[in-house]
Tab-separated table of C-alpha atoms in Angstrom:
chain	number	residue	atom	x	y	z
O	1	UNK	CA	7.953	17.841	-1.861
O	2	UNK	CA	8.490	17.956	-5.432
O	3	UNK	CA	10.938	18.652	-8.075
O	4	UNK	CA	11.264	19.701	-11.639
O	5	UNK	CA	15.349	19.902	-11.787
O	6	UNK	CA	16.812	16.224	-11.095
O	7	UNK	CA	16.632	17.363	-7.295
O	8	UNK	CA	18.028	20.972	-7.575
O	9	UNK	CA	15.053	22.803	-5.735
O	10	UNK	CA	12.625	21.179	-4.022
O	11	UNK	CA	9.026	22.649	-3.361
O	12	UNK	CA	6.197	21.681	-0.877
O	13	UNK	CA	2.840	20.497	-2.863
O	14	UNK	CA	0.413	19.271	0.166
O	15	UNK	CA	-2.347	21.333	0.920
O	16	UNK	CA	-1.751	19.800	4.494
O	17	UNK	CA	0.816	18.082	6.376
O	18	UNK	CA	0.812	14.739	5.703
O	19	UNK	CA	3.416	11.907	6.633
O	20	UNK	CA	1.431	9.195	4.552
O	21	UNK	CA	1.528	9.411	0.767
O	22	UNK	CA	1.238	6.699	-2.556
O	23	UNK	CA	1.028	7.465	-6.170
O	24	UNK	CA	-0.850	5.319	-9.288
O	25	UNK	CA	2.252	4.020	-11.688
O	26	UNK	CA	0.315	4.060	-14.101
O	27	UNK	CA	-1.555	7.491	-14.464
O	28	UNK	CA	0.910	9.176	-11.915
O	29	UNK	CA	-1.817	10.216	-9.957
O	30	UNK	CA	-0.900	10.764	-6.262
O	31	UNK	CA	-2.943	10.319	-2.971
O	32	UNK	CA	-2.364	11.490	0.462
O	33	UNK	CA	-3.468	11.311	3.613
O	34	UNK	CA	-3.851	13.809	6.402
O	35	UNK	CA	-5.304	15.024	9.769
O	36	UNK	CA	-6.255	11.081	10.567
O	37	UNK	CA	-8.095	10.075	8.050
O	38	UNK	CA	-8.611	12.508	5.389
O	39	UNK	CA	-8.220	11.639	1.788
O	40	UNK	CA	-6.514	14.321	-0.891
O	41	UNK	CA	-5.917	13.683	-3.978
O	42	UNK	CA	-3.722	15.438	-7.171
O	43	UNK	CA	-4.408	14.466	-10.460
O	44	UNK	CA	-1.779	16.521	-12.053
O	45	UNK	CA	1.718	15.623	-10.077
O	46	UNK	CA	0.623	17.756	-7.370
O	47	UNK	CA	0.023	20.851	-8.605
O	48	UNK	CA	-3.879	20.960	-7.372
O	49	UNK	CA	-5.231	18.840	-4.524
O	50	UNK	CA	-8.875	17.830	-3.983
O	51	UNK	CA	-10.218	16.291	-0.600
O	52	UNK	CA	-11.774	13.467	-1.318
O	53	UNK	CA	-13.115	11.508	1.842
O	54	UNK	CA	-12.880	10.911	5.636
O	55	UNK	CA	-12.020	7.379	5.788
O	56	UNK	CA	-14.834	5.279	7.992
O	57	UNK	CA	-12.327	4.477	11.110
O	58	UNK	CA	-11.590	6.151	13.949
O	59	UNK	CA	-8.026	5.450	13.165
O	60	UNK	CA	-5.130	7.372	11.543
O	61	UNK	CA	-4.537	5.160	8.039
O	62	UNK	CA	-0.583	3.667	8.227
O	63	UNK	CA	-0.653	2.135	5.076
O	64	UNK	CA	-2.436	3.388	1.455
O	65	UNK	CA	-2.434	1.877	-1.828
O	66	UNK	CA	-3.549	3.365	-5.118
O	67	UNK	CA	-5.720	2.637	-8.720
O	68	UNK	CA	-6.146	5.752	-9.969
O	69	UNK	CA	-7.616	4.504	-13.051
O	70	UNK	CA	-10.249	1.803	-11.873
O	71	UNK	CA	-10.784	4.416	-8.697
O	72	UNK	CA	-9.780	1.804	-6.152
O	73	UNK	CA	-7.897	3.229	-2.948
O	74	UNK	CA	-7.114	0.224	-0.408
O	75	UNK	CA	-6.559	1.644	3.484
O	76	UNK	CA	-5.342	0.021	6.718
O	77	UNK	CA	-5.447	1.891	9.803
O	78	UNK	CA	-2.219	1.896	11.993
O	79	UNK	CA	-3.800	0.514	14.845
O	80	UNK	CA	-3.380	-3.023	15.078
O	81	UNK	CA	-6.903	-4.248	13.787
O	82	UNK	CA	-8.280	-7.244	11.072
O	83	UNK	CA	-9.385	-4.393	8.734
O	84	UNK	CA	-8.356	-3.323	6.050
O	85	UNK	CA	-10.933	-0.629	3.693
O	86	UNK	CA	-11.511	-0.649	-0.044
O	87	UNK	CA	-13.129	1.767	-1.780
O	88	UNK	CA	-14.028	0.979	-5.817
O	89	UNK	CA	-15.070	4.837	-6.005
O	90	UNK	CA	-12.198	6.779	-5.429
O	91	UNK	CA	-12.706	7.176	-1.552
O	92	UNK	CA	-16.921	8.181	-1.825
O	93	UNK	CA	-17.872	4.986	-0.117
O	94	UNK	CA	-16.120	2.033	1.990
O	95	UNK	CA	-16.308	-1.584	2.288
O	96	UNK	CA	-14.598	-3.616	5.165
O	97	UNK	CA	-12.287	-6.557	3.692
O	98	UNK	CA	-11.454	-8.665	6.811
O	99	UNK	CA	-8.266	-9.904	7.237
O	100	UNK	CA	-6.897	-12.385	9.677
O	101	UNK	CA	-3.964	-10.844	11.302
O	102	UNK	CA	-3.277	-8.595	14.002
O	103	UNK	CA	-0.809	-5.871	12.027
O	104	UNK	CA	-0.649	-4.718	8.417
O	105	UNK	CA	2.554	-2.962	7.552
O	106	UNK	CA	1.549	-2.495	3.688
O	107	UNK	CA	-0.923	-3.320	1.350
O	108	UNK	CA	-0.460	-2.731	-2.593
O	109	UNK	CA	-2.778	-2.975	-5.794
O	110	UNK	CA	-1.488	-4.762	-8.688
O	111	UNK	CA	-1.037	-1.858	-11.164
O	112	UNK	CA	-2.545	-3.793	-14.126
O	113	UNK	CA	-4.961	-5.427	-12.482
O	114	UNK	CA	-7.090	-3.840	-9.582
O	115	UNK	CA	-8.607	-7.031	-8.653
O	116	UNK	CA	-5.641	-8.194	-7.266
O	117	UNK	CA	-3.877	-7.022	-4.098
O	118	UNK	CA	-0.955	-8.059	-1.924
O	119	UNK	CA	-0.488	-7.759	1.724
O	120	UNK	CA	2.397	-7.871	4.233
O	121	UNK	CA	0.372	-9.196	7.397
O	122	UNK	CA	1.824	-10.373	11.140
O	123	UNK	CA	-1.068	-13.022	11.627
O	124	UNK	CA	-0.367	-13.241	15.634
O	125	UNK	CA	2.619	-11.184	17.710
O	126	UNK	CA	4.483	-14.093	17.886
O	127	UNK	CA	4.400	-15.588	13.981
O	128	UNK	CA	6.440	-14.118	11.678
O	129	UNK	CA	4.735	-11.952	8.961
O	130	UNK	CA	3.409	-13.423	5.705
O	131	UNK	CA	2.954	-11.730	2.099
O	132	UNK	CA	-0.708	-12.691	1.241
O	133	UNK	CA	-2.263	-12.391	-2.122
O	134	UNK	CA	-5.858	-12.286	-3.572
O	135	UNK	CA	-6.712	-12.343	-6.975
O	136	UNK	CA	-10.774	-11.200	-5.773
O	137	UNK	CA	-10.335	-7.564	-4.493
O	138	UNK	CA	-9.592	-8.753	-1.035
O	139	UNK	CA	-12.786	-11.174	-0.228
O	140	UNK	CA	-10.149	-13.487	0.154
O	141	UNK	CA	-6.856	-13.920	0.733
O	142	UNK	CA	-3.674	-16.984	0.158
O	143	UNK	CA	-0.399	-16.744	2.086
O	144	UNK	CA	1.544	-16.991	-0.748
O	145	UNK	CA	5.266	-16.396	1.588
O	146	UNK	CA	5.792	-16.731	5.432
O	147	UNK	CA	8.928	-15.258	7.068
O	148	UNK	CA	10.599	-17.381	10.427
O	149	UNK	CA	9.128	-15.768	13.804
O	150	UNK	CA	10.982	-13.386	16.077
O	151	UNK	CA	13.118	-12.626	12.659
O	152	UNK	CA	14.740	-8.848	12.846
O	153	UNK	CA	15.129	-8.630	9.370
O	154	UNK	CA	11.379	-7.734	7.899
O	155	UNK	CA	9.849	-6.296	4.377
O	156	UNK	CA	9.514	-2.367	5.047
O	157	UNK	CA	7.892	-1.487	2.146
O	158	UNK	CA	6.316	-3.572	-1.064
O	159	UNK	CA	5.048	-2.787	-4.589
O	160	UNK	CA	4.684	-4.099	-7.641
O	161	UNK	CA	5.019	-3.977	-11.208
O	162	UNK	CA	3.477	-2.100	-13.431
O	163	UNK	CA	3.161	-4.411	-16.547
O	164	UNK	CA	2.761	-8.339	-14.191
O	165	UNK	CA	0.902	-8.426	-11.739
O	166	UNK	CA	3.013	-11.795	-10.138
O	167	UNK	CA	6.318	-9.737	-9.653
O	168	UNK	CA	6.764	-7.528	-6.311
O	169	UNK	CA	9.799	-5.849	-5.333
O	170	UNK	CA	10.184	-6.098	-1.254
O	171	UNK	CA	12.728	-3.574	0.683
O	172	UNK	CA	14.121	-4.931	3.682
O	173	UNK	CA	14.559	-3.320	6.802
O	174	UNK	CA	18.143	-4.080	6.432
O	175	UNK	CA	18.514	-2.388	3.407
O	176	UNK	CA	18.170	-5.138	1.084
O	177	UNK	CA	16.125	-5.837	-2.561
O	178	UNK	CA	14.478	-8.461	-3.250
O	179	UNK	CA	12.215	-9.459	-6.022
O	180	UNK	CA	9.583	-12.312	-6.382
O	181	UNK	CA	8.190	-12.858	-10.402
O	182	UNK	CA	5.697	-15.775	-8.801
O	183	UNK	CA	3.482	-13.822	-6.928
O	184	UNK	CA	5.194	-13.447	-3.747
O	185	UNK	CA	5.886	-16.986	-3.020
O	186	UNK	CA	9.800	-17.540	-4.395
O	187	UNK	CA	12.331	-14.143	-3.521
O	188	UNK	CA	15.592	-13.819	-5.017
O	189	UNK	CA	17.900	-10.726	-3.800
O	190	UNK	CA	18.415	-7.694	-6.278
């Protein structure tokens, strides 16, 4: 949904239903995902929507991240899988990044930099998840934070800055803020 009025009136913009949605910071550009594994795409705040691919899994994506600019679209399907997909095209063709862990709950693309990517992984049921970072377009990958095992509390959602790529705002499934301005590895609450 979308508004022009500070939340007034609100007004559908998805061509289809979709519960899975990112946007570029930088260009505003927005990209959704629906049916599984389709791609759409608005290049104008949602006014017009383009399909762009079928993703190669036979998964429904949980997680989407966005360079609207460089064309780079990073997927992970919700099953729980050592995949994760990049595209360098805008979603025309896919290449498999492997990652070791068994869940990804989010994946983001450093807004000035599309070479680097951060990843909230679970390496094994019973570990506690890790943010990972790589600074190659996800050949490879350094834990840069690890989180106790069998914690409750647990990052919901990450994304980062727009201007440094080394600071990442986490939410916490508690409700809290927290920020990191060293890549993920150091956290301070908001």
């Amino acid at each position: 949904r979308k508004t022009t009025d500070a939340g007034q009136t609100w007004a559908s913009v998805l061509p289809i239903k979709s519960s899975l949605m990112t946007h570029d910071v930088v260009t505003g550009d927005i990209l959704a995902v629906g049916n599984g594994a389709v791609l759409w795409n608005s290049v104008d705040m949602g006014d017009h929507w383009t399909r762009r691919s079928l993703l190669p899994v036979d998964s429904e994506m949980d997680q989407v991240a966005l360079s609207a600019a460089a064309g780079v679209i990073i997927a992970a399907p919700d099953n729980f899988s050592d995949a994760i997909w990049r595209s360098d095209d805008h979603g025309q063709t896919w290449g498999h990044l492997a990652v070791r862990a068994e869940f990804t709950s989010d994946v983001v693309v450093a807004p000035p930099d599309p070479q680097i990517l951060y990843g909230v992984f679970q390496p094994t049921s019973s570990s506690g998840e890790v943010v990972s970072r790589s600074s190659d377009g996800g050949a490879t990958w350094q834990v840069k934070w690890q989180a106790r095992p069998h914690r409750i509390d647990f990052i919901s959602a990450l994304t980062g800055d727009r201007t440094n790529p080394d600071r990442l705002y986490a939410n916490m499934s508690s409700g809290g803020v927290w920020m990191s301005s060293t890549a993920g590895a150091t956290w301070s609450r908001l």
